[in-house]
Amino acid sequence: MLKREDSAVSKPEIQKVGKYDVKEELGHGAMAVVYRGYDPFINREVAIKITDTDRGNDKDSAAHRRRLFFNEARIAAMLDHPNIIHVHDAGIEGSYCYLVMEYVKGAKTLKEFNKKNEILPVEKVIEIIFKCCKALDYAHSMGVVHRDIKPSNIMMTSDMDVKIGDFSIAQIISAEVTQIGGIIGSPKYMSPEQVKEEEITSQTDLFSLGSVMYELLAHVVPFDSENVSSLVFKIVNETPLPVSHYNKDIPEELEQIVQKAMAKDPRNRYPRGLDFAADLSKVYRNLKRPVVDIKEQAKFEQMKKLNFFRGFFDSELTEVIRAGAWEQYGVGEHIITEGDIDDSFYVIISGDVLVKKGDKAIVALKPGDCFGEMGYLAKTQRTADIVSLTPVSLIKVSGTLIEKMTVHCQLRFNRIFLRTLIARLSKTSEELAKYRPL
């Protein structure tokens, strides 16, 4: 099934592996080559990562490559997240081990965006790192630490979505299996505990992600040196220059987030990717639309008057106020645009808004009504436009921040959303009934 070149080279010529046709090489590294392939049974393009364990005739190296392959295959089977490269299949054929993964057409790695002609705006950097935080939080919740977060392992799709890949040296925390040990990974993005070969936790990944964020914002790596020993010393002992030294447009709050993610002591870092994401969410919304400065007591009094918050305890209202952003819109402004992807929902404090599908008006909403809840519940694209009919004040709540609220508060929101959806479906059914033939 496999055609192999006679000489030992890093890029074997392969036409077919297993049931998959091999089309062209997409890229290669020290351990493996990635090809674009085709699955004739399901009629879809795939990416195939192939490792030749016999290359070099070194038994120790071959055993190491095989361990990495089995490690990645085992861990990939555990993970299913929209921002993690999905693995469809794995197999061994002769000396070749192969992983069959989703093919991301037109994708680039984040490494490409560190070039001068590919610099990303601050808002886009926040969005990318936010999605990485959520993906890593999911992996960590499954007991998996990636251990090699770096720009070349984070892919950007053609529509600028994020996909984390290469879990070959990942570690399963507390698993009763043999782990891949030693200093392995990319030194420039390693945490202090990683280069010192101390205990690895999920916060190791967050340090590395903070280093990636630093590079995307400053356009230089936080730690660099001509030799590994000097680099290790810098990672353990030195604090990199502030991001704002290289980029004067960086908000102070974002500077603080980078510093916290890259704290030398894991106890001073974010405890979870979700906490990292929550802080990014706050900065992002301030960049997109300045938050209206209203005293907490005034917000509390206005919210207490709304039917939406009837039944909320005062402590829960305080949670909502601290998690939400108070925003104001003039007449005719777009609050939500069809096709956007966002996990926030909105509650109208004052004013009226119109729900539109194309040029057709669907329904008008008033104070106390909510909208955008499907973006929070289903994480899907927005299916309609929301436009202000009058001057509008509303509270915008990020789904990520809701996940940090108490369980009782989260359940209260979910019950309200369920009642809202049932009421809307009931109204739709009544409208459809008017058009049924007698």
Short mmCIF file of C-alpha atoms in Angstrom, two decimals:
data_model
loop_
_atom_site.label_atom_id
_atom_site.label_comp_id
_atom_site.label_asym_id
_atom_site.label_seq_id
_atom_site.Cartn_x
_atom_site.Cartn_y
_atom_site.Cartn_z
CA MET A 1 0.00 0.00 0.00
CA LEU A 2 2.87 2.38 0.76
CA LYS A 3 5.56 3.36 -1.69
CA ARG A 4 8.73 4.45 0.09
CA GLU A 5 11.88 6.04 -1.28
CA ASP A 6 15.03 3.93 -1.04
CA SER A 7 17.04 6.62 0.76
CA ALA A 8 16.25 7.66 4.32
CA VAL A 9 14.71 11.11 3.91
CA SER A 10 12.23 13.12 5.93
CA LYS A 11 9.56 13.30 3.19
CA PRO A 12 8.58 9.82 1.97
CA GLU A 13 6.69 9.53 -1.32
CA ILE A 14 3.32 8.01 -0.51
CA GLN A 15 0.31 7.53 -2.78
CA LYS A 16 -1.99 5.77 -0.35
CA VAL A 17 -2.15 4.95 3.35
CA GLY A 18 -4.91 2.70 4.65
CA LYS A 19 -8.04 3.60 2.72
CA TYR A 20 -6.88 7.21 2.17
CA ASP A 21 -5.43 8.69 -1.01
CA VAL A 22 -2.45 10.97 -0.40
CA LYS A 23 -2.53 14.09 -2.60
CA GLU A 24 0.18 16.57 -1.65
CA GLU A 25 2.47 17.59 1.18
CA LEU A 26 1.20 20.41 3.39
CA GLY A 27 4.17 20.68 5.72
CA HIS A 28 6.75 18.72 7.66
CA GLY A 29 8.71 18.80 10.88
CA ALA A 30 11.40 16.77 12.61
CA MET A 31 9.02 13.92 13.50
CA ALA A 32 6.32 13.78 10.83
CA VAL A 33 5.01 14.94 7.46
CA VAL A 34 1.47 16.25 6.97
CA TYR A 35 -0.31 15.63 3.67
CA ARG A 36 -3.60 16.64 2.15
CA GLY A 37 -5.51 13.43 1.58
CA TYR A 38 -8.88 12.15 0.46
CA ASP A 39 -11.31 9.74 2.10
CA PRO A 40 -13.14 7.99 -0.80
CA PHE A 41 -15.68 6.34 1.50
CA ILE A 42 -17.01 9.60 2.99
CA ASN A 43 -16.01 11.80 0.03
CA ARG A 44 -14.10 14.40 2.01
CA GLU A 45 -10.65 15.92 2.14
CA VAL A 46 -8.55 15.10 5.19
CA ALA A 47 -5.14 15.95 6.59
CA ILE A 48 -2.88 12.93 7.15
CA LYS A 49 0.04 13.12 9.57
CA ILE A 50 2.55 10.37 8.85
CA THR A 51 5.52 9.30 10.98
CA ASP A 52 8.14 6.87 9.70
CA THR A 53 9.36 5.14 12.86
CA ASP A 54 12.18 3.31 11.02
CA ARG A 55 13.75 6.49 9.63
CA GLY A 56 17.42 6.78 10.59
CA ASN A 57 17.76 3.13 11.75
CA ASP A 58 18.00 4.31 15.36
CA LYS A 59 15.96 2.01 17.60
CA ASP A 60 15.69 4.55 20.43
CA SER A 61 14.49 7.28 18.06
CA ALA A 62 12.02 4.91 16.43
CA ALA A 63 10.60 3.93 19.83
CA HIS A 64 10.33 7.61 20.80
CA ARG A 65 8.47 8.52 17.59
CA ARG A 66 6.11 5.60 18.12
CA ARG A 67 5.40 6.71 21.71
CA LEU A 68 4.60 10.21 20.49
CA PHE A 69 2.24 8.83 17.88
CA PHE A 70 0.33 6.62 20.33
CA ASN A 71 0.21 9.49 22.83
CA GLU A 72 -1.34 11.86 20.28
CA ALA A 73 -3.79 9.23 19.00
CA ARG A 74 -4.96 8.34 22.53
CA ILE A 75 -5.40 11.96 23.60
CA ALA A 76 -7.04 13.03 20.34
CA ALA A 77 -9.72 10.39 20.90
CA MET A 78 -10.58 12.08 24.20
CA LEU A 79 -11.10 15.59 22.83
CA ASP A 80 -14.04 17.00 20.87
CA HIS A 81 -14.08 20.80 20.73
CA PRO A 82 -14.70 23.23 17.82
CA ASN A 83 -11.36 24.95 18.43
CA ILE A 84 -9.29 21.74 18.59
CA ILE A 85 -8.27 19.86 15.42
CA HIS A 86 -10.52 16.80 15.22
CA VAL A 87 -8.87 13.41 14.60
CA HIS A 88 -10.97 11.00 12.52
CA ASP A 89 -8.78 7.91 12.39
CA ALA A 90 -5.38 6.44 13.26
CA GLY A 91 -3.44 3.43 12.08
CA ILE A 92 -0.12 1.69 11.53
CA GLU A 93 1.09 0.31 8.23
CA GLY A 94 4.57 -1.21 8.20
CA SER A 95 6.95 1.31 9.70
CA TYR A 96 4.46 4.14 9.17
CA CYS A 97 2.11 5.49 11.83
CA TYR A 98 -0.61 7.82 10.59
CA LEU A 99 -3.27 10.13 12.03
CA VAL A 100 -6.18 11.24 9.86
CA MET A 101 -7.43 14.68 10.88
CA GLU A 102 -9.91 17.28 9.71
CA TYR A 103 -8.54 19.26 6.78
CA VAL A 104 -8.70 23.01 7.31
CA LYS A 105 -8.63 24.48 3.83
CA GLY A 106 -6.67 27.69 3.37
CA ALA A 107 -5.45 27.61 6.96
CA LYS A 108 -2.34 29.36 8.24
CA THR A 109 -0.60 28.94 11.55
CA LEU A 110 -0.26 31.87 13.94
CA LYS A 111 3.44 31.85 13.07
CA GLU A 112 2.48 33.49 9.76
CA PHE A 113 0.90 36.44 11.58
CA ASN A 114 4.12 37.44 13.31
CA LYS A 115 5.50 38.75 10.04
CA LYS A 116 5.47 42.50 9.40
CA ASN A 117 2.97 42.27 6.54
CA GLU A 118 0.59 40.02 8.54
CA ILE A 119 0.22 41.96 11.81
CA LEU A 120 -3.14 41.37 13.48
CA PRO A 121 -5.20 44.17 15.08
CA VAL A 122 -5.47 44.08 18.88
CA GLU A 123 -9.16 43.09 18.77
CA LYS A 124 -8.38 40.07 16.59
CA VAL A 125 -5.52 38.98 18.89
CA ILE A 126 -7.90 39.09 21.86
CA GLU A 127 -10.48 37.04 19.96
CA ILE A 128 -7.90 34.41 18.98
CA ILE A 129 -6.45 34.03 22.48
CA PHE A 130 -9.99 33.99 23.94
CA LYS A 131 -10.88 30.97 21.79
CA CYS A 132 -7.61 29.27 22.70
CA CYS A 133 -8.42 29.82 26.39
CA LYS A 134 -11.81 28.16 26.00
CA ALA A 135 -10.32 25.23 24.05
CA LEU A 136 -7.56 24.70 26.61
CA ASP A 137 -10.03 24.99 29.48
CA TYR A 138 -11.98 22.16 27.86
CA ALA A 139 -8.83 20.04 27.37
CA HIS A 140 -7.77 20.70 30.97
CA SER A 141 -11.22 19.67 32.21
CA MET A 142 -10.59 16.35 30.42
CA GLY A 143 -7.30 16.01 32.29
CA VAL A 144 -5.10 16.88 29.29
CA VAL A 145 -2.22 19.39 29.34
CA HIS A 146 -0.94 20.26 25.84
CA ARG A 147 2.65 21.21 26.89
CA ASP A 148 3.58 22.64 23.47
CA ILE A 149 1.41 25.71 22.92
CA LYS A 150 3.19 27.87 20.33
CA PRO A 151 2.20 29.83 17.19
CA SER A 152 2.93 26.95 14.81
CA ASN A 153 0.51 24.68 16.71
CA ILE A 154 -2.39 27.15 16.48
CA MET A 155 -4.09 27.24 13.10
CA MET A 156 -6.24 30.01 11.65
CA THR A 157 -8.96 29.02 9.21
CA SER A 158 -9.77 31.07 6.11
CA ASP A 159 -12.55 32.81 8.08
CA MET A 160 -10.14 33.49 10.99
CA ASP A 161 -11.44 30.82 13.35
CA VAL A 162 -8.99 29.02 15.64
CA LYS A 163 -7.87 25.36 15.71
CA ILE A 164 -5.30 24.04 18.22
CA GLY A 165 -3.38 21.01 17.03
CA ASP A 166 -0.44 18.67 17.76
CA PHE A 167 -1.11 16.96 21.08
CA SER A 168 1.83 14.60 20.49
CA ILE A 169 3.62 15.54 23.72
CA ALA A 170 0.48 16.28 25.72
CA GLN A 171 0.20 14.84 29.19
CA ILE A 172 -2.79 13.22 30.87
CA ILE A 173 -2.83 14.45 34.46
CA SER A 174 -3.04 11.65 37.05
CA ALA A 175 -3.43 9.02 34.36
CA GLU A 176 -2.24 5.51 35.12
CA VAL A 177 -0.29 5.35 31.86
CA THR A 178 3.32 5.98 30.90
CA GLN A 179 3.87 9.70 30.26
CA ILE A 180 6.19 11.41 27.79
CA GLY A 181 8.80 12.89 30.15
CA GLY A 182 11.79 15.23 30.08
CA ILE A 183 12.17 18.73 28.65
CA ILE A 184 10.24 18.50 25.39
CA GLY A 185 8.41 21.26 23.63
CA SER A 186 9.42 24.66 22.25
CA PRO A 187 11.77 26.39 24.73
CA LYS A 188 10.83 29.96 23.75
CA TYR A 189 7.25 29.40 24.97
CA MET A 190 7.91 27.15 27.97
CA SER A 191 6.96 28.04 31.53
CA PRO A 192 9.57 28.27 34.33
CA GLU A 193 8.38 25.00 35.88
CA GLN A 194 8.56 23.28 32.50
CA VAL A 195 12.20 24.20 31.80
CA LYS A 196 13.10 23.23 35.40
CA GLU A 197 11.36 19.85 34.91
CA GLU A 198 9.05 20.46 37.85
CA GLU A 199 5.41 19.41 38.16
CA ILE A 200 3.35 20.29 35.09
CA THR A 201 -0.21 21.58 35.51
CA SER A 202 -2.79 23.21 33.26
CA GLN A 203 -1.26 26.58 34.17
CA THR A 204 1.81 25.61 32.16
CA ASP A 205 -0.33 25.87 29.01
CA LEU A 206 -1.67 29.26 30.14
CA PHE A 207 1.88 30.59 30.55
CA SER A 208 2.73 29.41 27.02
CA LEU A 209 -0.49 30.96 25.67
CA GLY A 210 0.44 34.20 27.45
CA SER A 211 3.81 34.06 25.65
CA VAL A 212 2.03 33.60 22.30
CA MET A 213 -0.23 36.56 23.10
CA TYR A 214 2.81 38.67 24.04
CA GLU A 215 4.40 37.91 20.67
CA LEU A 216 1.23 38.70 18.70
CA LEU A 217 0.92 42.08 20.46
CA ALA A 218 4.60 43.07 20.70
CA HIS A 219 5.81 41.33 17.50
CA VAL A 220 8.81 39.92 19.39
CA VAL A 221 9.07 36.83 21.57
CA PRO A 222 9.16 37.54 25.33
CA PHE A 223 12.30 35.44 25.82
CA ASP A 224 15.05 34.86 23.29
CA SER A 225 18.68 33.80 23.26
CA GLU A 226 21.28 32.19 21.03
CA ASN A 227 21.65 29.17 23.31
CA VAL A 228 19.25 27.08 25.37
CA SER A 229 20.95 27.55 28.77
CA SER A 230 20.76 31.34 28.49
CA LEU A 231 17.13 31.10 27.36
CA VAL A 232 16.25 28.90 30.34
CA PHE A 233 17.89 31.41 32.69
CA LYS A 234 15.80 34.25 31.22
CA ILE A 235 12.54 32.31 31.47
CA VAL A 236 13.19 31.44 35.12
CA ASN A 237 14.67 34.74 36.32
CA GLU A 238 13.88 37.67 34.01
CA THR A 239 10.71 39.67 33.38
CA PRO A 240 10.20 40.61 29.73
CA LEU A 241 9.72 44.25 28.78
CA PRO A 242 6.06 45.35 28.92
CA VAL A 243 4.12 44.79 25.70
CA SER A 244 3.44 48.54 25.61
CA HIS A 245 7.20 49.13 25.19
CA TYR A 246 6.80 47.75 21.67
CA ASN A 247 3.18 48.68 20.99
CA LYS A 248 1.91 51.95 22.45
CA ASP A 249 -1.71 51.15 21.53
CA ILE A 250 -2.02 48.33 24.07
CA PRO A 251 -4.63 49.11 26.80
CA GLU A 252 -3.37 48.89 30.37
CA GLU A 253 -5.94 46.19 31.21
CA LEU A 254 -4.57 44.01 28.40
CA GLU A 255 -1.02 44.55 29.63
CA GLN A 256 -2.09 43.29 33.05
CA ILE A 257 -3.70 40.19 31.53
CA VAL A 258 -0.48 39.27 29.71
CA GLN A 259 1.55 39.79 32.88
CA LYS A 260 -0.80 37.63 34.94
CA ALA A 261 -0.79 34.82 32.37
CA MET A 262 3.03 34.87 32.36
CA ALA A 263 3.60 35.10 36.12
CA LYS A 264 6.68 33.10 37.16
CA ASP A 265 4.85 31.46 40.07
CA PRO A 266 1.86 29.35 38.89
CA ARG A 267 -0.03 30.46 42.00
CA ASN A 268 -0.06 34.01 40.61
CA ARG A 269 -1.35 32.98 37.18
CA TYR A 270 -4.92 32.41 36.10
CA PRO A 271 -6.18 29.25 37.79
CA ARG A 272 -8.17 28.25 34.68
CA GLY A 273 -8.41 29.09 31.01
CA LEU A 274 -11.97 30.23 31.74
CA ASP A 275 -10.66 32.95 34.09
CA PHE A 276 -8.15 34.07 31.44
CA ALA A 277 -10.98 34.17 28.86
CA ALA A 278 -13.28 36.15 31.18
CA ASP A 279 -10.73 38.95 31.59
CA LEU A 280 -10.14 39.03 27.82
CA SER A 281 -13.90 39.29 27.28
CA LYS A 282 -14.08 42.40 29.46
CA VAL A 283 -11.26 44.14 27.59
CA TYR A 284 -12.69 43.15 24.21
CA ARG A 285 -16.11 44.64 24.86
CA ASN A 286 -14.52 47.90 26.07
CA LEU A 287 -12.49 48.13 22.87
CA LYS A 288 -15.50 47.43 20.67
CA ARG A 289 -17.86 49.79 22.52
CA PRO A 290 -16.97 51.87 25.61
CA VAL A 291 -18.97 50.79 28.65
CA VAL A 292 -21.29 53.43 30.10
CA ASP A 293 -20.15 54.47 33.58
CA ILE A 294 -23.21 54.13 35.80
CA LYS A 295 -23.01 53.63 39.56
CA GLU A 296 -23.74 50.09 40.74
CA GLN A 297 -26.65 51.20 42.93
CA ALA A 298 -28.35 52.94 39.99
CA LYS A 299 -27.98 49.80 37.87
CA PHE A 300 -29.36 47.71 40.73
CA GLU A 301 -32.47 49.91 41.07
CA GLN A 302 -33.22 49.89 37.32
CA MET A 303 -32.82 46.11 37.05
CA LYS A 304 -35.12 45.48 40.04
CA LYS A 305 -37.98 47.14 38.09
CA LEU A 306 -37.75 44.74 35.15
CA ASN A 307 -39.86 41.57 34.85
CA PHE A 308 -36.81 39.71 33.52
CA PHE A 309 -35.05 39.95 36.89
CA ARG A 310 -38.13 39.26 39.03
CA GLY A 311 -37.23 36.50 41.48
CA PHE A 312 -33.48 37.20 41.39
CA PHE A 313 -31.91 37.53 44.83
CA ASP A 314 -30.05 40.78 45.49
CA SER A 315 -26.77 38.85 45.58
CA GLU A 316 -27.53 37.41 42.13
CA LEU A 317 -28.34 40.83 40.71
CA THR A 318 -24.98 42.01 41.99
CA GLU A 319 -23.34 39.08 40.17
CA VAL A 320 -25.10 40.07 36.93
CA ILE A 321 -24.08 43.72 37.29
CA ARG A 322 -20.44 42.79 37.76
CA ALA A 323 -20.46 40.32 34.87
CA GLY A 324 -22.40 42.55 32.47
CA ALA A 325 -21.58 45.64 30.43
CA TRP A 326 -23.98 48.60 30.47
CA GLU A 327 -24.30 49.86 26.87
CA GLN A 328 -26.24 52.62 25.15
CA TYR A 329 -27.27 52.97 21.50
CA GLY A 330 -28.77 55.81 19.48
CA VAL A 331 -31.71 55.49 17.08
CA GLY A 332 -31.11 53.13 14.14
CA GLU A 333 -27.89 51.52 15.42
CA HIS A 334 -27.16 47.82 14.86
CA ILE A 335 -26.79 46.00 18.17
CA ILE A 336 -26.53 42.54 16.61
CA THR A 337 -25.76 41.76 12.96
CA GLU A 338 -26.93 38.58 11.31
CA GLY A 339 -24.08 36.11 10.78
CA ASP A 340 -21.99 37.29 13.74
CA ILE A 341 -20.73 34.69 16.21
CA ASP A 342 -20.93 35.78 19.84
CA ASP A 343 -21.92 34.08 23.09
CA SER A 344 -23.40 37.21 24.70
CA PHE A 345 -27.05 37.96 25.36
CA TYR A 346 -28.79 41.26 26.11
CA VAL A 347 -31.54 42.52 28.42
CA ILE A 348 -33.20 45.80 27.50
CA ILE A 349 -33.16 48.31 30.35
CA SER A 350 -34.90 51.16 28.50
CA GLY A 351 -35.99 51.85 24.92
CA ASP A 352 -37.22 49.62 22.11
CA VAL A 353 -35.44 47.47 19.54
CA LEU A 354 -36.53 45.79 16.31
CA VAL A 355 -35.72 42.23 15.25
CA LYS A 356 -35.19 42.08 11.47
CA LYS A 357 -34.58 39.28 8.99
CA GLY A 358 -33.21 40.92 5.87
CA ASP A 359 -35.59 43.81 5.11
CA LYS A 360 -38.49 42.21 6.96
CA ALA A 361 -39.41 43.38 10.47
CA ILE A 362 -40.10 40.38 12.74
CA VAL A 363 -40.95 41.78 16.18
CA ALA A 364 -40.34 44.79 18.40
CA LEU A 365 -38.91 44.25 21.90
CA LYS A 366 -39.33 46.49 24.92
CA PRO A 367 -37.72 47.04 28.36
CA GLY A 368 -37.38 43.77 30.27
CA ASP A 369 -37.19 41.68 27.09
CA CYS A 370 -34.05 39.73 26.25
CA PHE A 371 -32.47 38.85 22.94
CA GLY A 372 -29.38 37.02 21.70
CA GLU A 373 -29.87 34.13 24.11
CA MET A 374 -29.42 31.52 21.34
CA GLY A 375 -25.88 32.79 20.82
CA TYR A 376 -25.24 31.95 24.47
CA LEU A 377 -27.15 28.64 24.54
CA ALA A 378 -26.16 27.16 21.17
CA LYS A 379 -22.97 29.11 20.30
CA THR A 380 -24.35 29.52 16.77
CA GLN A 381 -24.25 32.39 14.30
CA ARG A 382 -26.72 35.21 14.84
CA THR A 383 -29.81 34.57 12.70
CA ALA A 384 -31.25 38.10 12.62
CA ASP A 385 -30.37 41.79 12.93
CA ILE A 386 -31.29 43.72 16.08
CA VAL A 387 -31.66 47.48 15.50
CA SER A 388 -32.54 50.20 18.03
CA LEU A 389 -35.89 51.93 17.34
CA THR A 390 -35.34 54.54 20.07
CA PRO A 391 -32.39 55.48 22.27
CA VAL A 392 -31.64 52.21 24.09
CA SER A 393 -29.89 51.22 27.31
CA LEU A 394 -29.18 47.55 27.85
CA ILE A 395 -27.01 45.16 29.77
CA LYS A 396 -24.83 42.80 27.74
CA VAL A 397 -23.74 39.61 29.48
CA SER A 398 -21.00 37.35 28.08
CA GLY A 399 -21.65 33.61 28.18
CA THR A 400 -18.10 33.10 29.38
CA LEU A 401 -18.74 35.32 32.40
CA ILE A 402 -22.01 33.50 33.16
CA GLU A 403 -19.99 30.30 33.51
CA LYS A 404 -18.18 31.96 36.41
CA MET A 405 -21.41 32.84 38.26
CA THR A 406 -22.88 30.70 41.01
CA VAL A 407 -24.81 27.62 39.88
CA HIS A 408 -28.10 29.07 41.20
CA CYS A 409 -27.65 32.22 39.13
CA GLN A 410 -26.83 30.21 36.00
CA LEU A 411 -29.91 28.02 36.51
CA ARG A 412 -32.10 31.09 36.94
CA PHE A 413 -30.95 32.44 33.57
CA ASN A 414 -31.52 29.09 31.88
CA ARG A 415 -35.08 28.89 33.26
CA ILE A 416 -35.84 32.38 31.96
CA PHE A 417 -34.42 31.55 28.53
CA LEU A 418 -36.49 28.36 28.42
CA ARG A 419 -39.68 30.30 29.24
CA THR A 420 -38.78 32.92 26.62
CA LEU A 421 -38.20 30.31 23.91
CA ILE A 422 -41.47 28.49 24.74
CA ALA A 423 -43.39 31.79 24.60
CA ARG A 424 -41.84 32.67 21.23
CA LEU A 425 -42.55 29.22 19.78
CA SER A 426 -46.14 29.41 21.04
CA LYS A 427 -46.61 32.81 19.41
CA THR A 428 -45.11 31.54 16.16
CA SER A 429 -47.50 28.57 16.19
CA GLU A 430 -50.47 30.92 16.68
CA GLU A 431 -49.35 33.05 13.74
CA LEU A 432 -48.93 29.99 11.51
CA ALA A 433 -52.38 28.72 12.51
CA LYS A 434 -53.95 31.86 10.98
CA TYR A 435 -52.74 30.76 7.56
CA ARG A 436 -53.93 27.14 7.71
CA PRO A 437 -56.72 26.33 5.25
CA LEU A 438 -60.10 25.57 6.82
#
